[in-house]
Short mmCIF file of C-alpha atoms (C1' of nucleotides) in Angstrom, two decimals:
data_model
loop_
_atom_site.label_atom_id
_atom_site.label_comp_id
_atom_site.label_asym_id
_atom_site.label_seq_id
_atom_site.Cartn_x
_atom_site.Cartn_y
_atom_site.Cartn_z
CA MET A 1 106.12 144.19 91.34
CA THR A 2 102.94 143.55 93.25
CA THR A 3 104.36 140.79 95.44
CA THR A 4 107.89 140.00 96.50
CA ASP A 5 107.71 136.27 96.21
CA GLY A 6 105.76 133.26 97.39
CA TRP A 7 104.58 132.79 93.84
CA GLN A 8 106.17 129.69 92.57
CA PRO A 9 103.32 127.67 91.14
CA VAL A 10 102.73 125.36 89.54
CA ALA A 11 104.74 123.03 87.37
CA ARG A 12 101.56 121.53 86.02
CA ALA A 13 101.77 117.82 85.87
CA ARG A 14 101.84 115.84 82.73
CA ALA A 15 98.86 113.65 81.97
CA TYR A 16 100.63 110.36 82.50
CA GLU A 17 101.88 111.56 85.87
CA LEU A 18 98.33 112.23 86.92
CA VAL A 19 97.42 108.72 85.89
CA VAL A 20 100.31 107.35 87.95
CA GLU A 21 99.11 109.35 90.93
CA ARG A 22 95.57 108.08 90.60
CA VAL A 23 96.71 104.49 90.53
CA GLU A 24 99.10 105.01 93.45
CA GLU A 25 96.29 106.62 95.44
CA GLN A 26 94.14 103.56 94.94
CA ILE A 27 97.00 101.33 95.96
CA LEU A 28 97.92 103.32 99.06
CA ALA A 29 94.26 103.54 100.03
CA GLY A 30 94.01 99.79 99.82
CA THR A 31 91.39 99.85 97.08
CA LEU A 32 93.86 98.05 94.84
CA LYS A 33 95.72 95.15 96.33
CA VAL A 34 98.37 92.85 94.99
CA GLY A 35 96.81 90.50 92.51
CA ASP A 36 94.00 92.83 91.50
CA ARG A 37 93.55 93.72 87.87
CA LEU A 38 93.47 97.30 86.73
CA PRO A 39 90.78 98.30 84.27
CA ALA A 40 91.75 97.72 80.68
CA GLU A 41 93.86 100.49 79.21
CA ARG A 42 91.02 101.66 77.00
CA ASP A 43 88.65 101.72 79.96
CA LEU A 44 91.04 103.58 82.18
CA ALA A 45 91.72 106.11 79.46
CA ALA A 46 88.02 106.75 79.06
CA ARG A 47 87.41 107.01 82.81
CA LEU A 48 90.30 109.39 83.42
CA GLN A 49 89.58 111.36 80.26
CA VAL A 50 93.02 110.96 78.83
CA SER A 51 94.33 109.18 75.79
CA ARG A 52 95.37 105.58 75.86
CA ALA A 53 98.94 106.68 75.18
CA ALA A 54 98.99 108.59 78.46
CA VAL A 55 97.69 105.56 80.30
CA ARG A 56 100.32 103.37 78.71
CA GLU A 57 103.13 105.72 79.64
CA ALA A 58 101.86 105.66 83.20
CA MET A 59 101.87 101.87 83.11
CA ARG A 60 105.49 101.87 82.02
CA THR A 61 106.37 104.04 84.98
CA LEU A 62 104.54 101.80 87.41
CA GLU A 63 106.07 98.76 85.78
CA ALA A 64 109.55 100.18 86.24
CA GLN A 65 108.71 100.66 89.90
CA GLY A 66 107.75 97.02 90.22
CA VAL A 67 104.16 97.81 91.02
CA VAL A 68 102.31 96.36 88.06
CA ARG A 69 102.87 93.73 85.43
CA SER A 70 101.20 93.58 82.03
CA GLY A 71 100.28 90.53 80.03
CA VAL A 72 98.47 90.09 76.73
CA GLY A 73 95.82 87.60 75.77
CA SER A 74 93.10 86.58 78.15
CA GLY A 75 92.94 84.54 81.29
CA PRO A 76 94.34 85.18 84.75
CA ASP A 77 97.72 86.40 83.54
CA ALA A 78 96.30 88.85 81.06
CA GLY A 79 95.69 92.51 81.59
CA THR A 80 97.56 94.80 83.91
CA VAL A 81 97.86 93.33 87.37
CA VAL A 82 99.05 94.90 90.59
CA SER A 83 102.08 92.99 91.74
CA ALA A 84 104.90 93.20 94.24
CA LEU A 85 108.26 93.05 92.52
CA PRO A 86 110.36 95.32 94.72
CA SER A 87 113.57 93.40 94.31
CA GLU A 88 113.56 93.57 90.55
CA ALA A 89 112.83 97.28 90.55
CA LEU A 90 115.40 98.07 93.18
CA THR A 91 118.06 96.01 91.49
CA ARG A 92 117.46 97.58 88.10
CA VAL A 93 117.70 101.09 89.48
CA LEU A 94 120.75 100.54 91.62
CA ARG A 95 122.59 98.52 89.02
CA LEU A 96 122.23 101.24 86.42
CA HIS A 97 123.28 104.01 88.71
CA VAL A 98 126.29 102.19 90.00
CA ALA A 99 127.36 101.83 86.40
CA LEU A 100 126.32 105.34 85.46
CA ALA A 101 127.48 107.51 88.29
CA ASN A 102 131.06 106.42 88.42
CA PHE A 103 130.98 106.11 92.12
CA ALA A 104 134.52 105.97 93.39
CA MET A 105 135.66 102.39 93.64
CA ALA A 106 136.53 103.01 97.28
CA ASP A 107 132.93 104.05 97.96
CA VAL A 108 131.56 100.95 96.28
CA VAL A 109 133.92 98.74 98.24
CA ALA A 110 132.99 100.43 101.49
CA ALA A 111 129.31 99.95 100.71
CA ARG A 112 129.88 96.30 99.86
CA VAL A 113 131.79 95.74 103.08
CA MET A 114 129.01 97.28 105.08
CA LEU A 115 126.27 95.32 103.34
CA GLU A 116 128.00 91.99 103.17
CA ARG A 117 129.35 92.12 106.71
CA SER A 118 125.77 92.50 107.76
CA SER A 119 124.54 89.76 105.44
CA ALA A 120 127.21 87.31 106.50
CA GLY A 121 126.50 87.93 110.15
CA LEU A 122 122.78 87.48 109.68
CA ALA A 123 123.35 84.38 107.60
CA ALA A 124 125.47 82.83 110.33
CA ALA A 125 122.70 83.56 112.79
CA HIS A 126 119.75 82.44 110.67
CA ALA A 127 120.77 80.26 107.77
CA SER A 128 118.61 77.23 107.16
CA ALA A 129 119.94 73.98 105.77
CA GLU A 130 118.67 74.84 102.30
CA ALA A 131 120.23 78.28 102.43
CA LEU A 132 123.53 76.71 103.44
CA ALA A 133 123.29 74.34 100.50
CA GLU A 134 122.68 77.31 98.21
CA ILE A 135 125.86 78.88 99.52
CA ALA A 136 127.85 75.69 99.17
CA SER A 137 126.68 74.89 95.66
CA PRO A 138 128.71 77.51 93.78
CA LEU A 139 131.75 76.63 95.89
CA GLU A 140 131.79 73.07 94.62
CA ALA A 141 131.54 74.21 91.05
CA MET A 142 134.38 76.68 91.60
CA ALA A 143 136.65 73.92 92.82
CA GLY A 144 137.05 72.63 89.26
CA ASP A 145 139.03 74.39 86.56
CA ALA A 146 136.45 77.06 85.87
CA ASP A 147 137.49 79.73 83.42
CA ARG A 148 137.45 83.36 84.40
CA GLU A 149 133.91 84.11 83.29
CA THR A 150 132.42 81.03 84.93
CA PHE A 151 134.40 81.74 88.07
CA ASN A 152 133.08 85.27 88.15
CA ASP A 153 129.50 84.09 87.74
CA LEU A 154 129.92 81.54 90.51
CA ASP A 155 131.49 84.14 92.74
CA THR A 156 128.47 86.37 92.12
CA ALA A 157 126.20 83.44 92.95
CA PHE A 158 128.07 82.84 96.19
CA HIS A 159 127.74 86.39 97.39
CA ILE A 160 124.10 86.51 96.39
CA ALA A 161 123.41 83.25 98.24
CA VAL A 162 124.97 84.67 101.38
CA ALA A 163 122.88 87.81 101.06
CA GLU A 164 119.70 85.80 100.59
CA ALA A 165 120.54 83.59 103.54
CA GLY A 166 120.69 86.63 105.79
CA GLY A 167 116.95 86.90 105.49
CA ASN A 168 116.75 90.67 105.17
CA ARG A 169 115.09 91.27 101.81
CA LEU A 170 116.09 94.92 101.53
CA VAL A 171 119.72 94.35 102.44
CA ALA A 172 119.87 91.36 100.12
CA ASP A 173 118.48 93.36 97.22
CA MET A 174 120.99 96.14 97.70
CA THR A 175 123.79 93.62 97.92
CA ILE A 176 122.63 91.84 94.78
CA ALA A 177 122.33 95.06 92.84
CA ILE A 178 125.81 96.21 93.68
CA ARG A 179 127.44 92.85 93.05
CA GLU A 180 125.60 92.58 89.71
CA ALA A 181 126.77 96.01 88.75
CA MET A 182 130.33 95.00 89.53
CA ARG A 183 130.13 91.83 87.49
CA LEU A 184 131.59 93.25 84.31
CA PRO A 185 134.28 95.43 85.85
CA ILE A 186 135.46 92.49 87.91
CA LEU A 187 135.53 90.24 84.86
CA ARG A 188 137.75 92.78 83.13
CA GLU A 189 140.12 92.68 86.06
CA LEU A 190 140.18 88.89 86.07
CA GLU A 191 141.10 88.92 82.41
CA GLN A 192 144.02 91.22 83.04
CA LEU A 193 145.52 88.97 85.66
CA GLY A 194 147.71 87.01 83.30
CA GLU A 195 149.79 84.31 84.95
CA ARG A 196 148.62 85.30 88.43
CA TRP A 197 145.17 83.87 87.65
CA PRO A 198 145.61 80.38 89.19
CA GLU A 199 147.09 81.84 92.34
CA VAL A 200 144.30 84.41 92.71
CA ARG A 201 141.66 81.80 92.07
CA ALA A 202 143.09 79.57 94.76
CA ALA A 203 143.24 82.40 97.27
CA LEU A 204 139.68 83.55 96.68
CA THR A 205 138.36 80.01 96.75
CA ALA A 206 140.00 79.39 100.10
CA GLU A 207 138.44 82.53 101.52
CA HIS A 208 135.03 81.48 100.25
CA ARG A 209 135.35 78.15 101.97
CA ALA A 210 136.31 79.79 105.23
CA ILE A 211 133.31 82.09 105.07
CA HIS A 212 131.01 79.19 104.38
CA ALA A 213 132.47 77.31 107.30
CA ALA A 214 131.92 80.23 109.65
CA ILE A 215 128.31 80.59 108.53
CA ALA A 216 127.72 76.86 108.87
CA ALA A 217 129.26 77.01 112.34
CA GLY A 218 126.83 79.77 113.28
CA ASP A 219 129.55 82.23 114.19
CA PRO A 220 128.28 85.68 113.09
CA GLU A 221 131.26 87.71 114.23
CA ARG A 222 133.73 85.44 112.49
CA ALA A 223 131.62 85.28 109.33
CA ALA A 224 131.40 89.06 109.16
CA THR A 225 135.10 89.54 109.74
CA LEU A 226 136.03 86.96 107.14
CA MET A 227 133.67 88.52 104.62
CA GLU A 228 135.17 91.94 105.17
CA GLY A 229 138.65 90.52 104.81
CA HIS A 230 137.61 88.70 101.66
CA ILE A 231 136.30 91.81 99.96
CA HIS A 232 139.37 93.81 100.86
CA SER A 233 141.75 91.08 99.86
CA SER A 234 140.04 90.52 96.52
CA ARG A 235 140.40 94.25 95.89
CA ARG A 236 144.08 93.97 96.66
CA LEU A 237 144.47 90.96 94.40
CA LEU A 238 142.51 92.36 91.46
CA ALA A 239 143.26 96.04 91.49
CA PRO A 240 145.66 97.02 88.72
CA MET B 1 107.05 64.21 73.45
CA THR B 2 110.15 64.60 71.36
CA THR B 3 112.18 66.26 74.07
CA THR B 4 111.87 66.22 77.82
CA ASP B 5 112.58 69.87 78.39
CA GLY B 6 115.13 72.54 77.71
CA TRP B 7 112.59 74.34 75.62
CA GLN B 8 111.90 77.59 77.30
CA PRO B 9 112.22 80.19 74.58
CA VAL B 10 111.62 82.97 74.01
CA ALA B 11 109.53 85.70 75.53
CA ARG B 12 110.32 88.09 72.73
CA ALA B 13 110.84 91.53 73.99
CA ARG B 14 108.50 94.39 73.49
CA ALA B 15 109.65 97.24 71.33
CA TYR B 16 109.99 99.76 74.12
CA GLU B 17 112.08 97.29 76.10
CA LEU B 18 114.46 97.05 73.19
CA VAL B 19 114.72 100.82 73.15
CA VAL B 20 115.48 100.83 76.87
CA GLU B 21 118.17 98.23 76.29
CA ARG B 22 119.79 100.24 73.53
CA VAL B 23 119.97 103.32 75.69
CA GLU B 24 121.28 101.34 78.66
CA GLU B 25 123.93 99.78 76.47
CA GLN B 26 125.16 103.19 75.48
CA ILE B 27 125.23 104.24 79.10
CA LEU B 28 127.06 101.15 80.29
CA ALA B 29 129.51 101.48 77.44
CA GLY B 30 130.19 105.06 78.41
CA THR B 31 129.02 106.46 75.09
CA LEU B 32 126.32 108.34 76.95
CA LYS B 33 127.38 110.21 80.04
CA VAL B 34 125.51 112.30 82.55
CA GLY B 35 124.55 115.59 80.97
CA ASP B 36 124.48 114.28 77.40
CA ARG B 37 121.36 114.80 75.36
CA LEU B 38 119.64 111.89 73.72
CA PRO B 39 118.53 112.32 70.13
CA ALA B 40 115.09 113.85 69.82
CA GLU B 41 112.28 111.34 70.21
CA ARG B 42 111.42 111.55 66.53
CA ASP B 43 115.04 111.01 65.57
CA LEU B 44 115.50 108.08 67.89
CA ALA B 45 112.33 106.49 66.62
CA ALA B 46 113.55 106.77 63.05
CA ARG B 47 117.00 105.42 63.87
CA LEU B 48 115.71 102.44 65.83
CA GLN B 49 112.91 101.81 63.36
CA VAL B 50 110.17 101.96 65.94
CA SER B 51 107.32 104.35 66.50
CA ARG B 52 107.66 107.42 68.58
CA ALA B 53 105.18 105.92 71.05
CA ALA B 54 107.59 103.07 71.73
CA VAL B 55 110.41 105.53 72.28
CA ARG B 56 108.29 107.54 74.65
CA GLU B 57 107.32 104.51 76.70
CA ALA B 58 111.00 103.66 76.95
CA MET B 59 111.71 107.20 78.13
CA ARG B 60 109.09 106.84 80.86
CA THR B 61 110.80 103.69 82.06
CA LEU B 62 114.20 105.34 82.12
CA GLU B 63 112.73 108.39 83.79
CA ALA B 64 111.24 106.25 86.53
CA GLN B 65 114.67 104.77 87.03
CA GLY B 66 116.14 108.22 87.45
CA VAL B 67 118.36 107.91 84.41
CA VAL B 68 116.94 110.59 82.15
CA ARG B 69 115.00 113.79 82.51
CA SER B 70 112.83 115.35 79.84
CA GLY B 71 112.15 119.00 79.26
CA VAL B 72 110.20 120.84 76.61
CA GLY B 73 111.03 123.98 74.76
CA SER B 74 114.53 124.71 73.59
CA GLY B 75 117.76 125.64 75.29
CA PRO B 76 120.03 123.65 77.56
CA ASP B 77 117.22 122.21 79.68
CA ALA B 78 115.19 121.01 76.74
CA GLY B 79 115.17 117.60 75.26
CA THR B 80 115.86 114.33 77.00
CA VAL B 81 119.03 114.48 79.03
CA VAL B 82 120.94 111.71 80.73
CA SER B 83 121.00 112.42 84.44
CA ALA B 84 121.80 110.68 87.67
CA LEU B 85 118.96 110.88 90.15
CA PRO B 86 119.42 107.68 92.08
CA SER B 87 118.06 108.79 95.42
CA GLU B 88 114.85 110.11 93.87
CA ALA B 89 114.29 106.91 91.94
CA LEU B 90 115.13 104.71 94.88
CA THR B 91 112.87 106.76 97.11
CA ARG B 92 109.91 106.35 94.77
CA VAL B 93 110.37 102.60 94.64
CA LEU B 94 110.94 102.17 98.35
CA ARG B 95 108.13 104.47 99.37
CA LEU B 96 105.54 102.46 97.48
CA HIS B 97 106.77 99.08 98.52
CA VAL B 98 107.19 100.08 102.13
CA ALA B 99 103.60 101.28 102.06
CA LEU B 100 102.56 97.97 100.56
CA ALA B 101 104.51 96.17 103.26
CA ASN B 102 106.47 94.32 100.64
CA PHE B 103 109.46 95.04 102.79
CA ALA B 104 109.07 94.07 106.43
CA MET B 105 109.40 97.06 108.72
CA ALA B 106 111.98 95.19 110.76
CA ASP B 107 114.09 94.71 107.65
CA VAL B 108 113.85 98.38 106.78
CA VAL B 109 114.89 99.39 110.28
CA ALA B 110 117.80 96.97 110.22
CA ALA B 111 118.92 98.38 106.89
CA ARG B 112 118.66 101.90 108.24
CA VAL B 113 120.73 101.02 111.25
CA MET B 114 123.40 99.48 109.09
CA LEU B 115 123.51 102.41 106.67
CA GLU B 116 123.36 105.19 109.23
CA ARG B 117 125.85 103.57 111.58
CA SER B 118 128.20 103.60 108.66
CA SER B 119 127.32 107.16 107.66
CA ALA B 120 127.72 108.48 111.17
CA GLY B 121 131.07 106.79 111.58
CA LEU B 122 132.31 108.15 108.28
CA ALA B 123 130.99 111.60 109.12
CA ALA B 124 132.89 111.62 112.39
CA ALA B 125 136.03 110.68 110.51
CA HIS B 126 135.68 113.04 107.56
CA ALA B 127 133.25 115.82 108.22
CA SER B 128 134.37 119.27 107.11
CA ALA B 129 133.38 122.42 108.89
CA GLU B 130 130.68 123.14 106.31
CA ALA B 131 129.30 119.63 106.60
CA LEU B 132 129.16 120.02 110.37
CA ALA B 133 127.26 123.25 109.94
CA GLU B 134 124.81 121.47 107.67
CA ILE B 135 124.22 118.93 110.40
CA ALA B 136 123.85 121.54 113.09
CA SER B 137 121.47 123.75 111.15
CA PRO B 138 118.34 121.58 111.43
CA LEU B 139 119.12 121.01 115.10
CA GLU B 140 118.84 124.69 115.90
CA ALA B 141 115.54 124.94 114.11
CA MET B 142 114.23 121.92 115.98
CA ALA B 143 114.99 123.52 119.30
CA GLY B 144 112.02 125.85 118.90
CA ASP B 145 108.42 124.83 119.12
CA ALA B 146 108.27 123.13 115.75
CA ASP B 147 105.07 121.30 114.96
CA ARG B 148 105.11 117.65 114.04
CA GLU B 149 105.45 118.10 110.32
CA THR B 150 108.21 120.65 110.57
CA PHE B 151 109.97 118.50 113.14
CA ASN B 152 109.77 115.52 110.83
CA ASP B 153 111.18 117.48 107.92
CA LEU B 154 114.03 118.77 110.06
CA ASP B 155 114.71 115.29 111.34
CA THR B 156 114.91 114.09 107.76
CA ALA B 157 117.27 116.94 106.96
CA PHE B 158 119.47 116.00 109.91
CA HIS B 159 119.81 112.39 108.86
CA ILE B 160 120.45 113.39 105.26
CA ALA B 161 123.10 115.86 106.34
CA VAL B 162 124.87 113.15 108.31
CA ALA B 163 124.74 110.82 105.34
CA GLU B 164 126.13 113.49 103.03
CA ALA B 165 128.86 114.35 105.49
CA GLY B 166 130.09 110.77 105.39
CA GLY B 167 131.37 111.43 101.92
CA ASN B 168 130.33 108.09 100.46
CA ARG B 169 127.97 108.97 97.65
CA LEU B 170 126.55 105.47 97.25
CA VAL B 171 125.86 104.97 100.95
CA ALA B 172 124.42 108.46 101.18
CA ASP B 173 122.03 107.89 98.30
CA MET B 174 120.72 104.68 99.81
CA THR B 175 120.39 106.30 103.21
CA ILE B 176 118.53 109.27 101.80
CA ALA B 177 116.16 107.04 99.86
CA ILE B 178 115.20 105.02 102.89
CA ARG B 179 114.77 108.00 105.18
CA GLU B 180 112.67 109.81 102.54
CA ALA B 181 110.57 106.73 102.05
CA MET B 182 109.90 106.67 105.78
CA ARG B 183 108.92 110.32 105.89
CA LEU B 184 105.17 109.85 105.64
CA PRO B 185 104.90 106.75 107.78
CA ILE B 186 106.88 108.51 110.50
CA LEU B 187 104.70 111.61 110.27
CA ARG B 188 101.65 109.39 110.76
CA GLU B 189 103.25 107.98 113.88
CA LEU B 190 104.11 111.44 115.19
CA GLU B 191 100.51 112.49 114.74
CA GLN B 192 99.29 109.57 116.77
CA LEU B 193 101.48 110.41 119.72
CA GLY B 194 98.95 112.58 121.49
CA GLU B 195 100.17 114.03 124.76
CA ARG B 196 103.45 112.17 124.61
CA TRP B 197 104.57 114.45 121.78
CA PRO B 198 106.54 117.02 123.83
CA GLU B 199 108.32 114.30 125.71
CA VAL B 200 109.22 112.40 122.54
CA ARG B 201 110.39 115.55 120.84
CA ALA B 202 112.65 116.35 123.75
CA ALA B 203 114.12 112.87 123.81
CA LEU B 204 114.83 112.75 120.08
CA THR B 205 116.29 116.24 120.12
CA ALA B 206 118.67 115.31 122.90
CA GLU B 207 119.83 112.26 120.96
CA HIS B 208 120.39 114.37 117.87
CA ARG B 209 122.55 116.76 119.83
CA ALA B 210 124.61 113.92 121.24
CA ILE B 211 125.18 112.48 117.78
CA HIS B 212 126.22 115.87 116.48
CA ALA B 213 128.62 116.25 119.35
CA ALA B 214 130.22 112.87 118.70
CA ILE B 215 130.67 113.69 115.03
CA ALA B 216 132.11 117.10 115.84
CA ALA B 217 134.47 115.44 118.30
CA GLY B 218 135.66 113.09 115.57
CA ASP B 219 134.71 109.96 117.48
CA PRO B 220 133.44 107.47 114.87
CA GLU B 221 132.72 104.60 117.21
CA ARG B 222 130.70 106.76 119.55
CA ALA B 223 128.84 108.44 116.68
CA ALA B 224 127.90 105.09 115.19
CA THR B 225 126.72 103.67 118.48
CA LEU B 226 124.67 106.75 119.28
CA MET B 227 123.10 106.69 115.84
CA GLU B 228 122.12 103.07 116.22
CA GLY B 229 120.71 103.77 119.65
CA HIS B 230 118.80 106.75 118.27
CA ILE B 231 117.14 104.77 115.51
CA HIS B 232 116.16 101.99 117.86
CA SER B 233 114.91 104.34 120.52
CA SER B 234 112.88 106.37 118.06
CA ARG B 235 111.32 103.09 116.91
CA ARG B 236 110.49 102.31 120.50
CA LEU B 237 109.05 105.75 121.08
CA LEU B 238 106.99 105.91 117.90
CA ALA B 239 105.84 102.38 117.29
CA PRO B 240 102.20 101.88 118.22
"C1'" DA C 1 120.08 150.10 72.13
"C1'" DC C 2 115.72 148.18 72.88
"C1'" DC C 3 111.43 145.72 72.22
"C1'" DT C 4 108.39 142.87 69.19
"C1'" DT C 5 107.45 139.24 66.34
"C1'" DG C 6 107.54 135.06 64.23
"C1'" DC C 7 110.23 130.84 63.30
"C1'" DT C 8 111.98 126.47 64.82
"C1'" DG C 9 112.68 122.36 67.35
"C1'" DT C 10 111.52 120.11 71.50
"C1'" DG C 11 108.46 117.10 74.38
"C1'" DG C 12 103.25 116.35 75.50
"C1'" DT C 13 98.88 114.77 73.86
"C1'" DC C 14 95.54 112.83 71.15
"C1'" DA C 15 92.50 109.82 67.94
"C1'" DG C 16 92.09 105.91 65.42
"C1'" DA C 17 93.60 101.99 63.41
"C1'" DC C 18 95.67 97.29 63.11
"C1'" DC C 19 98.27 93.20 65.06
"C1'" DA C 20 99.31 89.05 68.10
"C1'" DC C 21 97.82 86.56 71.62
"C1'" DA C 22 95.19 83.50 74.98
"C1'" DG C 23 91.18 81.86 76.55
"C1'" DG C 24 86.22 80.56 76.04
"C1'" DA C 25 82.13 79.24 73.51
"C1'" DC C 26 80.42 76.49 70.22
"C1'" DA C 27 79.64 73.21 66.67
"C1'" DG C 28 81.01 69.10 64.66
"C1'" DA C 29 83.28 64.53 64.65
"C1'" DA C 30 84.55 60.33 67.13
"C1'" DT D 1 79.33 61.46 75.89
"C1'" DT D 2 83.83 63.10 74.83
"C1'" DC D 3 87.04 65.10 72.18
"C1'" DT D 4 88.70 68.43 68.69
"C1'" DG D 5 89.02 72.02 65.99
"C1'" DT D 6 87.23 76.75 64.78
"C1'" DC D 7 85.71 81.21 65.57
"C1'" DC D 8 84.87 85.08 68.61
"C1'" DT D 9 86.18 88.29 72.05
"C1'" DG D 10 88.94 91.16 74.90
"C1'" DT D 11 93.53 92.14 76.18
"C1'" DG D 12 98.02 94.58 75.63
"C1'" DG D 13 101.50 96.00 71.80
"C1'" DT D 14 102.41 98.86 67.90
"C1'" DC D 15 102.05 102.27 64.52
"C1'" DT D 16 100.68 106.57 62.01
"C1'" DG D 17 99.92 111.23 61.62
"C1'" DA D 18 98.36 115.06 63.50
"C1'" DC D 19 98.12 119.10 66.75
"C1'" DC D 20 99.47 121.71 71.05
"C1'" DA D 21 102.48 124.37 74.44
"C1'" DC D 22 106.70 125.87 75.29
"C1'" DA D 23 111.45 128.11 75.25
"C1'" DG D 24 114.94 130.04 72.88
"C1'" DC D 25 116.66 132.70 69.00
"C1'" DA D 26 117.11 135.65 65.19
"C1'" DA D 27 115.26 139.08 62.20
"C1'" DG D 28 113.10 143.08 61.98
"C1'" DG D 29 111.14 147.45 63.43
"C1'" DT D 30 111.15 151.25 66.71
#
DNA sequence: ACCTTGCTGTGGTCAGACCACAGGACAGAA
DNA sequence: TTCTGTCCTGTGGTCTGACCACAGCAAGGT
């Protein structure tokens, strides 16, 4: 052997990855800003000396990252446009992996507690009147005789509204993603409740109201504590 | 007008989106698990009655989401395999959007504090001897006269080790993604420090050691508080 | 027992064609 | 003039069919 090591090149990149890099460079350099249109796929392919297929695969990657959006036809919405859709991208990724990775339920609950404690506290500190109304709205609908699926959707809406009210986009997105990923598993649990369903519904509804009250009262510590208690108690109520 | 509204169909999906959906369905249903191989692209195209190009664009989307990995040739690493690479995917998304300032820096810092407080607390409660060694290892290397880039990499390794030691996979993945996404921005800040660099390095190193000590001592509250203080103080030291 | 060789199946790439769509330009009708 | 329909153009979306590079494997020769 002429050398011992240090030779680990080069994993040559695939064409579409090079295209992705070029576009990201332009974005990071500020040459491409949100709202700008990329060259047409055929143009870009010609300029970068790759096939249109490679360009399109790159676009799919960027689209999945929430960086561009493609539209057909002509006019302002046509073509491939640089956009800022971080929440959508983040939510898609997290949601899938929560479903895919079988994270231990305890881990997911711990993560939810951490995130939603924070959200509830922030919401109590910052929530505007409109944000409060958004939080209250699902509560009213839940008061009726909602069935399990409706109840679950409204519960999701409640938690999302609290997260949004906190005002931290990143925390809200993570919260939303995890709650969305839990939507089906939780529905399954609701369906297995049997005769305990009315009792559970009443208990959860009461906890929601208390959380809303604490946020409306502007009491962060209380809101956070109630939210943590709510998540734990719903686990206790729903777990098999 | 015959109707006032309620007509908002239908945005018919693009072929590759349908392919993505089919694959995701299988994953959510548990039919496809991590490690399983998808049918070959040509097969899948035939089965779903779409072109191979559509299948490939779908694969790029799933790849960007960290859900599959493609390899050429034959053997166990060949073909398209379902995998779970959440931190990589999250990092890619966050890195770009942080650079584009689609997430406010204050929000990112707040999220980091929340996540790493939690990680540090968990680590203090759970860390095994090996995990503690993993945390200590970058600290020793940092003690020397590391340059800025090396220091930054070791700092990243330290925070990742703490996150891993917490034992909560979900929290760790999110923590890792955020810290990795901050890697370049932080390096830029380190490079702009000028003569303050030795002083900053000393301060951060001391904080790291204190955090490690608290974790080793099994004091969750203290570890969490120190970690929060560390993140805030490093912000103060590095921010322009 | 050990190489060499070629076969096979995989993703990666390409060229070229056609489709659906949305807007704009233009000619004709009111 | 104003409106209305028609055609044209450029965009992304889709498909076909071909070829390449690669990694393993099995058959064959040494």
